[in-house]
């Protein structure tokens, strides 16, 4: 029984970070060594990012808070609030984005009533609170209090795939199910200044954003394209467990993003795709570029470069991922949904076009999905 993403909507907080401005602030921090300052400039300039968004209004040169916790514009110093302070902001600001994205996604499905929603799956790895975002969404949207609620926490950049996979399984088990999936990440809450290369890389690429999807077996109505969820697979690479990690520290969450990660992905990406593509005999032996669309999580520019080269994809096939990276940065779990929304907005050439999607996270975990963009109007 086919299961569809009937709507896919995104949201970002209002504060914009301009990459060159952020670079100059981080490169001028007291305590940086000469090497650290050079690393900041290199990481920011090579990230292929123009703008990012943050839920921390303080992180701009124009903000003048009386008691700054994250950034003092007078001294130009990036501050180090406790994990508690950061998480308290997450509880407030993430809730806003969970609700905004959820309302937008449901609003794009006029044939689905709020009381039709049977399941809510929320996703985030950048904060915790309880009653959690799943509860907040049910209350804010006026959903049935009997809605089944699930929260996927602390999984990292690949977590949209387990959420969509669970939504698909719920719909297959109950064809009347309507599942609301929402990913919200406030990565900028955990930004800090340091001479550590992993920390510098995190400050150069991570950002905040939200994405929500309505998943159901109900056939699409109207001309707008939808995504059919065909298959999912999970692969753990034999190396890389220490190369990508996400830990809780006293001054925020601490990202480990080793410089060898792109090489690990390059070495193991074809093996990770094998079990997914084996699900569809029509793809056997085809060059990767013969799959029309590629929704790759833009974990960083070098990751996209390795994927494009190793799979011999065209520049056009990486445009959605590179454009999302350029305009929004890496928003962890929400990012691949931004890429899928970009693909949905492209002019279709055929009624059905395949999408191969991938995301990478701690472990090193590779989540893959084989989807179909269906354009009922053609």
mmCIF file of C-alpha atoms in Angstrom:
data_model
loop_
_atom_site.group_PDB
_atom_site.id
_atom_site.type_symbol
_atom_site.label_atom_id
_atom_site.label_comp_id
_atom_site.label_asym_id
_atom_site.label_seq_id
_atom_site.Cartn_x
_atom_site.Cartn_y
_atom_site.Cartn_z
ATOM 1 C CA UNK A 1 0.000 0.000 0.000
ATOM 2 C CA UNK A 2 1.572 3.322 -1.047
ATOM 3 C CA UNK A 3 2.307 5.902 1.637
ATOM 4 C CA UNK A 4 2.697 9.569 0.731
ATOM 5 C CA UNK A 5 4.231 12.713 2.149
ATOM 6 C CA UNK A 6 1.222 14.851 1.318
ATOM 7 C CA UNK A 7 2.819 18.130 2.426
ATOM 8 C CA UNK A 8 6.302 19.261 3.387
ATOM 9 C CA UNK A 9 6.819 22.705 4.918
ATOM 10 C CA UNK A 10 9.799 24.446 6.495
ATOM 11 C CA UNK A 11 10.386 27.296 8.940
ATOM 12 C CA UNK A 12 13.371 29.232 10.281
ATOM 13 C CA UNK A 13 13.796 31.716 13.155
ATOM 14 C CA UNK A 14 13.928 35.419 12.244
ATOM 15 C CA UNK A 15 17.553 36.228 13.060
ATOM 16 C CA UNK A 16 19.946 35.929 10.093
ATOM 17 C CA UNK A 17 23.667 35.211 10.394
ATOM 18 C CA UNK A 18 25.778 36.550 7.541
ATOM 19 C CA UNK A 19 28.708 34.163 7.120
ATOM 20 C CA UNK A 20 31.507 36.743 6.620
ATOM 21 C CA UNK A 21 30.307 38.736 9.631
ATOM 22 C CA UNK A 22 30.154 35.629 11.810
ATOM 23 C CA UNK A 23 33.633 34.643 10.597
ATOM 24 C CA UNK A 24 35.127 37.961 11.636
ATOM 25 C CA UNK A 25 33.552 37.755 15.099
ATOM 26 C CA UNK A 26 34.796 34.232 15.770
ATOM 27 C CA UNK A 27 38.255 34.933 14.328
ATOM 28 C CA UNK A 28 38.762 37.869 16.704
ATOM 29 C CA UNK A 29 37.919 36.084 19.961
ATOM 30 C CA UNK A 30 40.334 36.433 22.877
ATOM 31 C CA UNK A 31 42.083 33.189 23.692
ATOM 32 C CA UNK A 32 42.412 32.081 20.086
ATOM 33 C CA UNK A 33 45.896 31.130 19.007
ATOM 34 C CA UNK A 34 47.237 32.321 15.691
ATOM 35 C CA UNK A 35 46.533 28.855 14.280
ATOM 36 C CA UNK A 36 43.032 28.902 15.758
ATOM 37 C CA UNK A 37 42.261 32.230 14.111
ATOM 38 C CA UNK A 38 43.484 30.898 10.750
ATOM 39 C CA UNK A 39 41.354 27.775 11.156
ATOM 40 C CA UNK A 40 38.266 29.902 11.841
ATOM 41 C CA UNK A 41 38.784 31.914 8.669
ATOM 42 C CA UNK A 42 39.455 28.790 6.594
ATOM 43 C CA UNK A 43 36.442 26.858 7.924
ATOM 44 C CA UNK A 44 34.004 29.736 7.511
ATOM 45 C CA UNK A 45 35.252 30.710 4.044
ATOM 46 C CA UNK A 46 35.313 27.161 2.672
ATOM 47 C CA UNK A 47 31.894 26.144 4.059
ATOM 48 C CA UNK A 48 29.973 27.243 0.904
ATOM 49 C CA UNK A 49 27.464 29.020 3.169
ATOM 50 C CA UNK A 50 26.163 32.552 2.680
ATOM 51 C CA UNK A 51 23.487 32.794 5.365
ATOM 52 C CA UNK A 52 22.202 30.848 8.336
ATOM 53 C CA UNK A 53 19.387 31.401 10.808
ATOM 54 C CA UNK A 54 19.480 31.380 14.601
ATOM 55 C CA UNK A 55 16.918 31.392 17.395
ATOM 56 C CA UNK A 56 19.408 33.309 19.547
ATOM 57 C CA UNK A 57 18.633 36.951 18.798
ATOM 58 C CA UNK A 58 21.794 38.006 20.665
ATOM 59 C CA UNK A 59 24.034 36.491 17.993
ATOM 60 C CA UNK A 60 24.031 39.626 15.835
ATOM 61 C CA UNK A 61 26.001 42.837 15.888
ATOM 62 C CA UNK A 62 22.761 44.846 16.004
ATOM 63 C CA UNK A 63 21.401 43.304 19.193
ATOM 64 C CA UNK A 64 21.985 45.181 22.452
ATOM 65 C CA UNK A 65 20.823 43.030 25.344
ATOM 66 C CA UNK A 66 21.309 44.495 28.822
ATOM 67 C CA UNK A 67 22.502 41.172 30.205
ATOM 68 C CA UNK A 68 23.907 39.201 27.260
ATOM 69 C CA UNK A 69 24.389 35.478 27.726
ATOM 70 C CA UNK A 70 25.670 34.446 24.293
ATOM 71 C CA UNK A 71 27.332 37.484 22.716
ATOM 72 C CA UNK A 72 28.408 40.875 24.011
ATOM 73 C CA UNK A 73 28.317 43.319 21.071
ATOM 74 C CA UNK A 74 30.237 45.953 23.054
ATOM 75 C CA UNK A 75 33.314 43.789 23.619
ATOM 76 C CA UNK A 76 32.637 41.547 20.621
ATOM 77 C CA UNK A 77 33.093 38.497 22.832
ATOM 78 C CA UNK A 78 31.249 35.193 22.334
ATOM 79 C CA UNK A 79 30.114 34.078 25.800
ATOM 80 C CA UNK A 80 29.714 30.582 27.272
ATOM 81 C CA UNK A 81 26.378 30.121 29.055
ATOM 82 C CA UNK A 82 25.678 26.900 30.907
ATOM 83 C CA UNK A 83 23.859 23.972 29.357
ATOM 84 C CA UNK A 84 20.875 24.841 31.584
ATOM 85 C CA UNK A 85 20.659 28.375 30.158
ATOM 86 C CA UNK A 86 20.911 27.067 26.602
ATOM 87 C CA UNK A 87 18.276 24.398 27.204
ATOM 88 C CA UNK A 88 15.831 26.881 28.730
ATOM 89 C CA UNK A 89 15.991 28.898 25.515
ATOM 90 C CA UNK A 90 15.510 25.690 23.522
ATOM 91 C CA UNK A 91 12.268 24.955 25.386
ATOM 92 C CA UNK A 92 10.844 28.345 24.415
ATOM 93 C CA UNK A 93 12.192 28.886 20.907
ATOM 94 C CA UNK A 94 11.997 25.297 19.649
ATOM 95 C CA UNK A 95 8.357 25.122 20.699
ATOM 96 C CA UNK A 96 7.585 28.114 18.468
ATOM 97 C CA UNK A 97 9.149 26.420 15.455
ATOM 98 C CA UNK A 98 7.554 23.028 16.139
ATOM 99 C CA UNK A 99 4.136 24.699 16.154
ATOM 100 C CA UNK A 100 4.827 26.981 13.172
ATOM 101 C CA UNK A 101 6.063 24.159 10.933
ATOM 102 C CA UNK A 102 3.278 21.806 12.035
ATOM 103 C CA UNK A 103 0.554 24.357 11.305
ATOM 104 C CA UNK A 104 2.041 25.073 7.882
ATOM 105 C CA UNK A 105 2.196 21.385 6.932
ATOM 106 C CA UNK A 106 -1.360 20.640 8.054
ATOM 107 C CA UNK A 107 -2.599 23.804 6.358
ATOM 108 C CA UNK A 108 -1.368 22.482 3.001
ATOM 109 C CA UNK A 109 -3.721 19.479 3.276
ATOM 110 C CA UNK A 110 -7.246 20.956 3.081
ATOM 111 C CA UNK A 111 -8.815 17.496 2.835
ATOM 112 C CA UNK A 112 -7.282 16.453 6.175
ATOM 113 C CA UNK A 113 -8.948 17.699 9.344
ATOM 114 C CA UNK A 114 -6.925 18.318 12.484
ATOM 115 C CA UNK A 115 -8.877 15.590 14.238
ATOM 116 C CA UNK A 116 -7.856 13.161 11.473
ATOM 117 C CA UNK A 117 -4.266 13.201 12.747
ATOM 118 C CA UNK A 118 -3.600 9.963 14.619
ATOM 119 C CA UNK A 119 0.139 10.172 15.343
ATOM 120 C CA UNK A 120 2.658 12.934 16.081
ATOM 121 C CA UNK A 121 6.403 12.262 15.763
ATOM 122 C CA UNK A 122 8.751 15.025 16.884
ATOM 123 C CA UNK A 123 12.507 15.009 16.322
ATOM 124 C CA UNK A 124 15.362 17.002 17.848
ATOM 125 C CA UNK A 125 18.894 16.473 19.145
ATOM 126 C CA UNK A 126 19.598 20.026 20.356
ATOM 127 C CA UNK A 127 17.555 20.174 23.571
ATOM 128 C CA UNK A 128 15.168 18.423 25.956
ATOM 129 C CA UNK A 129 12.082 19.316 27.982
ATOM 130 C CA UNK A 130 8.980 17.526 29.222
ATOM 131 C CA UNK A 131 6.061 17.789 28.605
ATOM 132 C CA UNK A 132 7.851 17.795 25.300
ATOM 133 C CA UNK A 133 7.336 19.228 21.826
ATOM 134 C CA UNK A 134 4.980 16.384 20.903
ATOM 135 C CA UNK A 135 2.685 17.491 23.744
ATOM 136 C CA UNK A 136 3.015 21.183 22.833
ATOM 137 C CA UNK A 137 2.016 20.499 19.220
ATOM 138 C CA UNK A 138 -1.081 18.537 20.248
ATOM 139 C CA UNK A 139 -2.212 21.339 22.562
ATOM 140 C CA UNK A 140 -1.394 24.209 20.205
ATOM 141 C CA UNK A 141 -3.079 22.692 17.143
ATOM 142 C CA UNK A 142 -6.070 21.346 19.053
ATOM 143 C CA UNK A 143 -5.436 17.747 18.055
ATOM 144 C CA UNK A 144 -7.251 14.889 19.702
ATOM 145 C CA UNK A 145 -5.789 14.175 23.167
ATOM 146 C CA UNK A 146 -5.810 10.512 22.127
ATOM 147 C CA UNK A 147 -3.181 11.150 19.435
ATOM 148 C CA UNK A 148 -0.247 8.767 19.739
ATOM 149 C CA UNK A 149 2.895 10.802 20.460
ATOM 150 C CA UNK A 150 6.537 9.863 19.907
ATOM 151 C CA UNK A 151 9.749 11.854 20.277
ATOM 152 C CA UNK A 152 13.049 10.861 18.647
ATOM 153 C CA UNK A 153 15.796 12.584 20.601
ATOM 154 C CA UNK A 154 19.549 12.965 20.287
ATOM 155 C CA UNK A 155 19.956 10.890 17.129
ATOM 156 C CA UNK A 156 21.622 13.607 15.056
ATOM 157 C CA UNK A 157 21.548 14.584 11.413
ATOM 158 C CA UNK A 158 19.973 11.375 10.102
ATOM 159 C CA UNK A 159 16.934 11.377 12.431
ATOM 160 C CA UNK A 160 14.376 12.496 9.814
ATOM 161 C CA UNK A 161 14.696 9.050 8.223
ATOM 162 C CA UNK A 162 13.711 7.003 11.300
ATOM 163 C CA UNK A 163 10.810 9.435 11.771
ATOM 164 C CA UNK A 164 9.562 9.040 8.191
ATOM 165 C CA UNK A 165 10.128 5.289 8.341
ATOM 166 C CA UNK A 166 8.051 5.030 11.523
ATOM 167 C CA UNK A 167 5.329 7.179 9.949
ATOM 168 C CA UNK A 168 5.263 4.848 6.939
ATOM 169 C CA UNK A 169 4.991 1.793 9.184
ATOM 170 C CA UNK A 170 2.107 3.329 11.142
ATOM 171 C CA UNK A 171 0.251 4.031 7.896
ATOM 172 C CA UNK A 172 0.855 0.571 6.519
ATOM 173 C CA UNK A 173 -0.417 -0.977 9.761
ATOM 174 C CA UNK A 174 -3.482 1.285 9.719
ATOM 175 C CA UNK A 175 -4.442 2.734 6.299
ATOM 176 C CA UNK A 176 -6.604 5.384 8.010
ATOM 177 C CA UNK A 177 -3.614 6.778 9.954
ATOM 178 C CA UNK A 178 -2.447 10.355 9.407
ATOM 179 C CA UNK A 179 1.003 11.052 10.843
ATOM 180 C CA UNK A 180 2.475 14.485 11.520
ATOM 181 C CA UNK A 181 6.304 14.472 11.534
ATOM 182 C CA UNK A 182 8.189 17.567 12.758
ATOM 183 C CA UNK A 183 11.969 18.077 12.994
ATOM 184 C CA UNK A 184 13.313 21.131 14.825
ATOM 185 C CA UNK A 185 16.971 21.802 15.568
ATOM 186 C CA UNK A 186 18.520 24.822 17.295
ATOM 187 C CA UNK A 187 22.170 24.004 16.697
ATOM 188 C CA UNK A 188 23.291 27.609 17.240
ATOM 189 C CA UNK A 189 22.432 27.271 20.940
ATOM 190 C CA UNK A 190 25.584 25.204 21.337
ATOM 191 C CA UNK A 191 28.009 27.396 19.444
ATOM 192 C CA UNK A 192 31.168 28.341 21.340
ATOM 193 C CA UNK A 193 34.615 29.724 20.655
ATOM 194 C CA UNK A 194 37.610 27.406 20.798
ATOM 195 C CA UNK A 195 40.901 26.451 19.190
ATOM 196 C CA UNK A 196 39.580 22.914 18.720
ATOM 197 C CA UNK A 197 39.060 22.153 14.990
ATOM 198 C CA UNK A 198 35.808 20.217 15.588
ATOM 199 C CA UNK A 199 34.332 23.085 17.593
ATOM 200 C CA UNK A 200 35.434 25.610 14.965
ATOM 201 C CA UNK A 201 33.829 23.547 12.208
ATOM 202 C CA UNK A 202 30.588 23.378 14.190
ATOM 203 C CA UNK A 203 30.491 27.152 14.593
ATOM 204 C CA UNK A 204 31.074 27.543 10.840
ATOM 205 C CA UNK A 205 28.324 25.298 9.479
ATOM 206 C CA UNK A 206 25.531 24.591 11.988
ATOM 207 C CA UNK A 207 22.281 26.522 12.093
ATOM 208 C CA UNK A 208 18.640 26.432 13.182
ATOM 209 C CA UNK A 209 15.564 25.321 11.260
ATOM 210 C CA UNK A 210 12.363 23.285 11.235
ATOM 211 C CA UNK A 211 10.514 21.060 8.796
ATOM 212 C CA UNK A 212 7.191 19.236 9.047
ATOM 213 C CA UNK A 213 5.460 16.621 6.917
ATOM 214 C CA UNK A 214 2.007 15.054 6.798
ATOM 215 C CA UNK A 215 2.283 11.323 5.989
ATOM 216 C CA UNK A 216 -0.726 9.186 5.026
ATOM 217 C CA UNK A 217 -2.017 6.494 2.695
ATOM 218 C CA UNK A 218 -4.697 8.861 1.427
ATOM 219 C CA UNK A 219 -4.321 9.425 -2.287
ATOM 220 C CA UNK A 220 -3.092 12.914 -3.209
ATOM 221 C CA UNK A 221 -5.671 15.419 -4.365
ATOM 222 C CA UNK A 222 -4.946 18.369 -6.626
ATOM 223 C CA UNK A 223 -2.022 19.067 -8.971
ATOM 224 C CA UNK A 224 0.752 19.618 -6.424
ATOM 225 C CA UNK A 225 3.538 17.008 -6.382
ATOM 226 C CA UNK A 226 3.883 14.663 -3.415
ATOM 227 C CA UNK A 227 6.512 12.156 -2.289
ATOM 228 C CA UNK A 228 5.781 8.430 -2.147
ATOM 229 C CA UNK A 229 7.854 6.700 0.525
ATOM 230 C CA UNK A 230 9.040 3.479 -1.138
ATOM 231 C CA UNK A 231 11.920 1.984 0.883
ATOM 232 C CA UNK A 232 14.326 2.742 3.751
ATOM 233 C CA UNK A 233 17.613 1.169 4.818
ATOM 234 C CA UNK A 234 20.153 1.715 7.607
ATOM 235 C CA UNK A 235 23.870 0.914 7.388
ATOM 236 C CA UNK A 236 26.631 1.313 9.970
ATOM 237 C CA UNK A 237 30.054 1.901 8.453
ATOM 238 C CA UNK A 238 32.791 -0.392 9.833
ATOM 239 C CA UNK A 239 34.857 2.633 10.899
ATOM 240 C CA UNK A 240 34.115 6.136 12.120
ATOM 241 C CA UNK A 241 32.508 5.592 15.514
ATOM 242 C CA UNK A 242 34.796 8.219 17.042
ATOM 243 C CA UNK A 243 34.743 10.532 14.007
ATOM 244 C CA UNK A 244 31.215 11.872 14.504
ATOM 245 C CA UNK A 245 29.604 12.230 17.922
ATOM 246 C CA UNK A 246 27.317 14.520 19.940
ATOM 247 C CA UNK A 247 27.904 14.788 23.687
ATOM 248 C CA UNK A 248 26.466 16.848 26.548
ATOM 249 C CA UNK A 249 28.925 19.193 28.238
ATOM 250 C CA UNK A 250 28.659 21.758 31.031
ATOM 251 C CA UNK A 251 28.579 24.628 28.526
ATOM 252 C CA UNK A 252 26.278 23.181 25.883
ATOM 253 C CA UNK A 253 26.340 20.117 23.655
ATOM 254 C CA UNK A 254 29.695 19.256 22.113
ATOM 255 C CA UNK A 255 30.028 18.212 18.487
ATOM 256 C CA UNK A 256 32.765 15.926 17.237
ATOM 257 C CA UNK A 257 32.991 16.166 13.464
ATOM 258 C CA UNK A 258 36.329 14.752 12.415
ATOM 259 C CA UNK A 259 38.004 15.908 9.235
ATOM 260 C CA UNK A 260 38.141 12.268 8.082
ATOM 261 C CA UNK A 261 34.322 11.960 7.905
ATOM 262 C CA UNK A 262 34.107 12.895 4.190
ATOM 263 C CA UNK A 263 36.692 10.234 3.382
ATOM 264 C CA UNK A 264 34.763 7.598 5.363
ATOM 265 C CA UNK A 265 31.611 8.494 3.449
ATOM 266 C CA UNK A 266 33.469 8.376 0.146
ATOM 267 C CA UNK A 267 34.841 4.922 0.940
ATOM 268 C CA UNK A 268 31.573 3.369 2.109
ATOM 269 C CA UNK A 269 28.801 5.223 0.263
ATOM 270 C CA UNK A 270 28.342 2.679 -2.524
ATOM 271 C CA UNK A 271 28.127 -0.154 -0.002
ATOM 272 C CA UNK A 272 25.555 1.817 1.979
ATOM 273 C CA UNK A 273 23.416 2.237 -1.145
ATOM 274 C CA UNK A 274 23.493 -1.444 -2.144
ATOM 275 C CA UNK A 275 20.732 -2.737 0.173
ATOM 276 C CA UNK A 276 18.485 0.199 -0.678
ATOM 277 C CA UNK A 277 18.785 -0.039 -4.455
ATOM 278 C CA UNK A 278 18.436 -3.823 -4.297
ATOM 279 C CA UNK A 279 14.837 -3.210 -3.169
ATOM 280 C CA UNK A 280 13.935 -2.173 -6.745
ATOM 281 C CA UNK A 281 14.981 -4.526 -9.550
ATOM 282 C CA UNK A 282 14.449 -1.794 -12.144
ATOM 283 C CA UNK A 283 17.499 0.014 -10.737
ATOM 284 C CA UNK A 284 19.861 -2.965 -11.016
ATOM 285 C CA UNK A 285 22.991 -2.080 -12.939
ATOM 286 C CA UNK A 286 21.952 1.499 -13.655
ATOM 287 C CA UNK A 287 24.502 4.271 -13.209
ATOM 288 C CA UNK A 288 23.695 6.294 -10.094
ATOM 289 C CA UNK A 289 23.123 9.413 -12.165
ATOM 290 C CA UNK A 290 20.221 7.677 -13.936
ATOM 291 C CA UNK A 291 18.189 8.148 -10.747
ATOM 292 C CA UNK A 292 16.641 11.543 -11.430
ATOM 293 C CA UNK A 293 16.899 13.237 -8.037
ATOM 294 C CA UNK A 294 19.394 13.001 -5.189
ATOM 295 C CA UNK A 295 18.412 14.427 -1.816
ATOM 296 C CA UNK A 296 21.701 14.353 0.090
ATOM 297 C CA UNK A 297 21.988 15.751 3.596
ATOM 298 C CA UNK A 298 24.502 18.605 3.209
ATOM 299 C CA UNK A 299 26.593 17.845 6.253
ATOM 300 C CA UNK A 300 29.262 20.071 4.729
ATOM 301 C CA UNK A 301 30.656 21.110 1.367
ATOM 302 C CA UNK A 302 33.358 18.445 1.346
ATOM 303 C CA UNK A 303 30.773 15.707 2.008
ATOM 304 C CA UNK A 304 28.745 16.830 -1.000
ATOM 305 C CA UNK A 305 31.910 16.991 -3.112
ATOM 306 C CA UNK A 306 32.795 13.394 -2.194
ATOM 307 C CA UNK A 307 29.260 12.124 -2.895
ATOM 308 C CA UNK A 308 29.095 13.860 -6.271
ATOM 309 C CA UNK A 309 32.503 12.540 -7.319
ATOM 310 C CA UNK A 310 32.168 8.978 -6.002
ATOM 311 C CA UNK A 311 28.706 8.409 -7.494
ATOM 312 C CA UNK A 312 29.533 10.333 -10.678
ATOM 313 C CA UNK A 313 26.461 12.514 -10.306
ATOM 314 C CA UNK A 314 25.894 15.652 -12.337
ATOM 315 C CA UNK A 315 26.280 19.128 -10.874
ATOM 316 C CA UNK A 316 22.537 19.642 -11.355
ATOM 317 C CA UNK A 317 21.698 16.633 -9.169
ATOM 318 C CA UNK A 318 23.524 18.229 -6.227
ATOM 319 C CA UNK A 319 21.944 21.664 -6.671
ATOM 320 C CA UNK A 320 19.163 21.098 -4.090
ATOM 321 C CA UNK A 321 21.650 20.037 -1.407
ATOM 322 C CA UNK A 322 24.150 22.781 -2.210
ATOM 323 C CA UNK A 323 21.465 25.489 -2.316
ATOM 324 C CA UNK A 324 20.102 24.444 1.066
ATOM 325 C CA UNK A 325 23.625 24.471 2.506
ATOM 326 C CA UNK A 326 24.333 27.894 0.985
ATOM 327 C CA UNK A 327 21.123 29.511 2.210
ATOM 328 C CA UNK A 328 20.535 27.751 5.531
ATOM 329 C CA UNK A 329 23.656 25.871 6.653
ATOM 330 C CA UNK A 330 23.493 22.470 8.357
ATOM 331 C CA UNK A 331 20.306 22.276 10.467
ATOM 332 C CA UNK A 332 20.933 18.678 11.547
ATOM 333 C CA UNK A 333 17.832 16.458 11.196
ATOM 334 C CA UNK A 334 15.665 19.098 9.478
ATOM 335 C CA UNK A 335 18.128 19.709 6.653
ATOM 336 C CA UNK A 336 17.366 16.760 4.385
ATOM 337 C CA UNK A 337 13.673 17.712 4.504
ATOM 338 C CA UNK A 338 14.637 21.172 3.209
ATOM 339 C CA UNK A 339 16.426 19.390 0.347
ATOM 340 C CA UNK A 340 13.365 17.264 -0.410
ATOM 341 C CA UNK A 341 11.176 20.376 -0.411
ATOM 342 C CA UNK A 342 13.582 21.977 -2.921
ATOM 343 C CA UNK A 343 13.160 18.924 -5.168
ATOM 344 C CA UNK A 344 9.366 19.104 -4.837
ATOM 345 C CA UNK A 345 9.546 22.677 -6.132
ATOM 346 C CA UNK A 346 11.376 21.757 -9.326
ATOM 347 C CA UNK A 347 9.467 21.520 -12.596
ATOM 348 C CA UNK A 348 8.634 17.845 -13.201
ATOM 349 C CA UNK A 349 9.493 16.196 -16.509
ATOM 350 C CA UNK A 350 7.454 13.042 -15.835
ATOM 351 C CA UNK A 351 4.535 12.072 -13.641
ATOM 352 C CA UNK A 352 6.785 9.836 -11.532
ATOM 353 C CA UNK A 353 10.479 10.564 -10.837
ATOM 354 C CA UNK A 354 12.687 8.624 -8.425
ATOM 355 C CA UNK A 355 14.516 10.233 -5.535
ATOM 356 C CA UNK A 356 17.449 8.658 -3.724
ATOM 357 C CA UNK A 357 18.079 10.305 -0.372
ATOM 358 C CA UNK A 358 20.841 9.955 2.218
ATOM 359 C CA UNK A 359 21.825 11.367 5.592
ATOM 360 C CA UNK A 360 24.805 10.717 7.821
ATOM 361 C CA UNK A 361 25.179 10.852 11.585
ATOM 362 C CA UNK A 362 26.929 9.586 14.702
ATOM 363 C CA UNK A 363 28.118 6.054 14.538
ATOM 364 C CA UNK A 364 28.906 6.531 11.635
ATOM 365 C CA UNK A 365 25.300 5.846 10.617
ATOM 366 C CA UNK A 366 24.099 6.102 7.020
ATOM 367 C CA UNK A 367 20.328 6.322 6.566
ATOM 368 C CA UNK A 368 18.976 6.003 3.032
ATOM 369 C CA UNK A 369 15.570 6.332 1.439
ATOM 370 C CA UNK A 370 14.203 5.540 -2.019
ATOM 371 C CA UNK A 371 11.249 7.735 -2.847
ATOM 372 C CA UNK A 372 9.140 8.756 -5.843
ATOM 373 C CA UNK A 373 8.026 12.287 -6.627
ATOM 374 C CA UNK A 374 4.493 11.942 -7.973
ATOM 375 C CA UNK A 375 3.006 14.850 -9.941
ATOM 376 C CA UNK A 376 -0.750 14.140 -10.248
ATOM 377 C CA UNK A 377 -1.227 17.082 -12.609
ATOM 378 C CA UNK A 378 0.805 15.451 -15.402
#
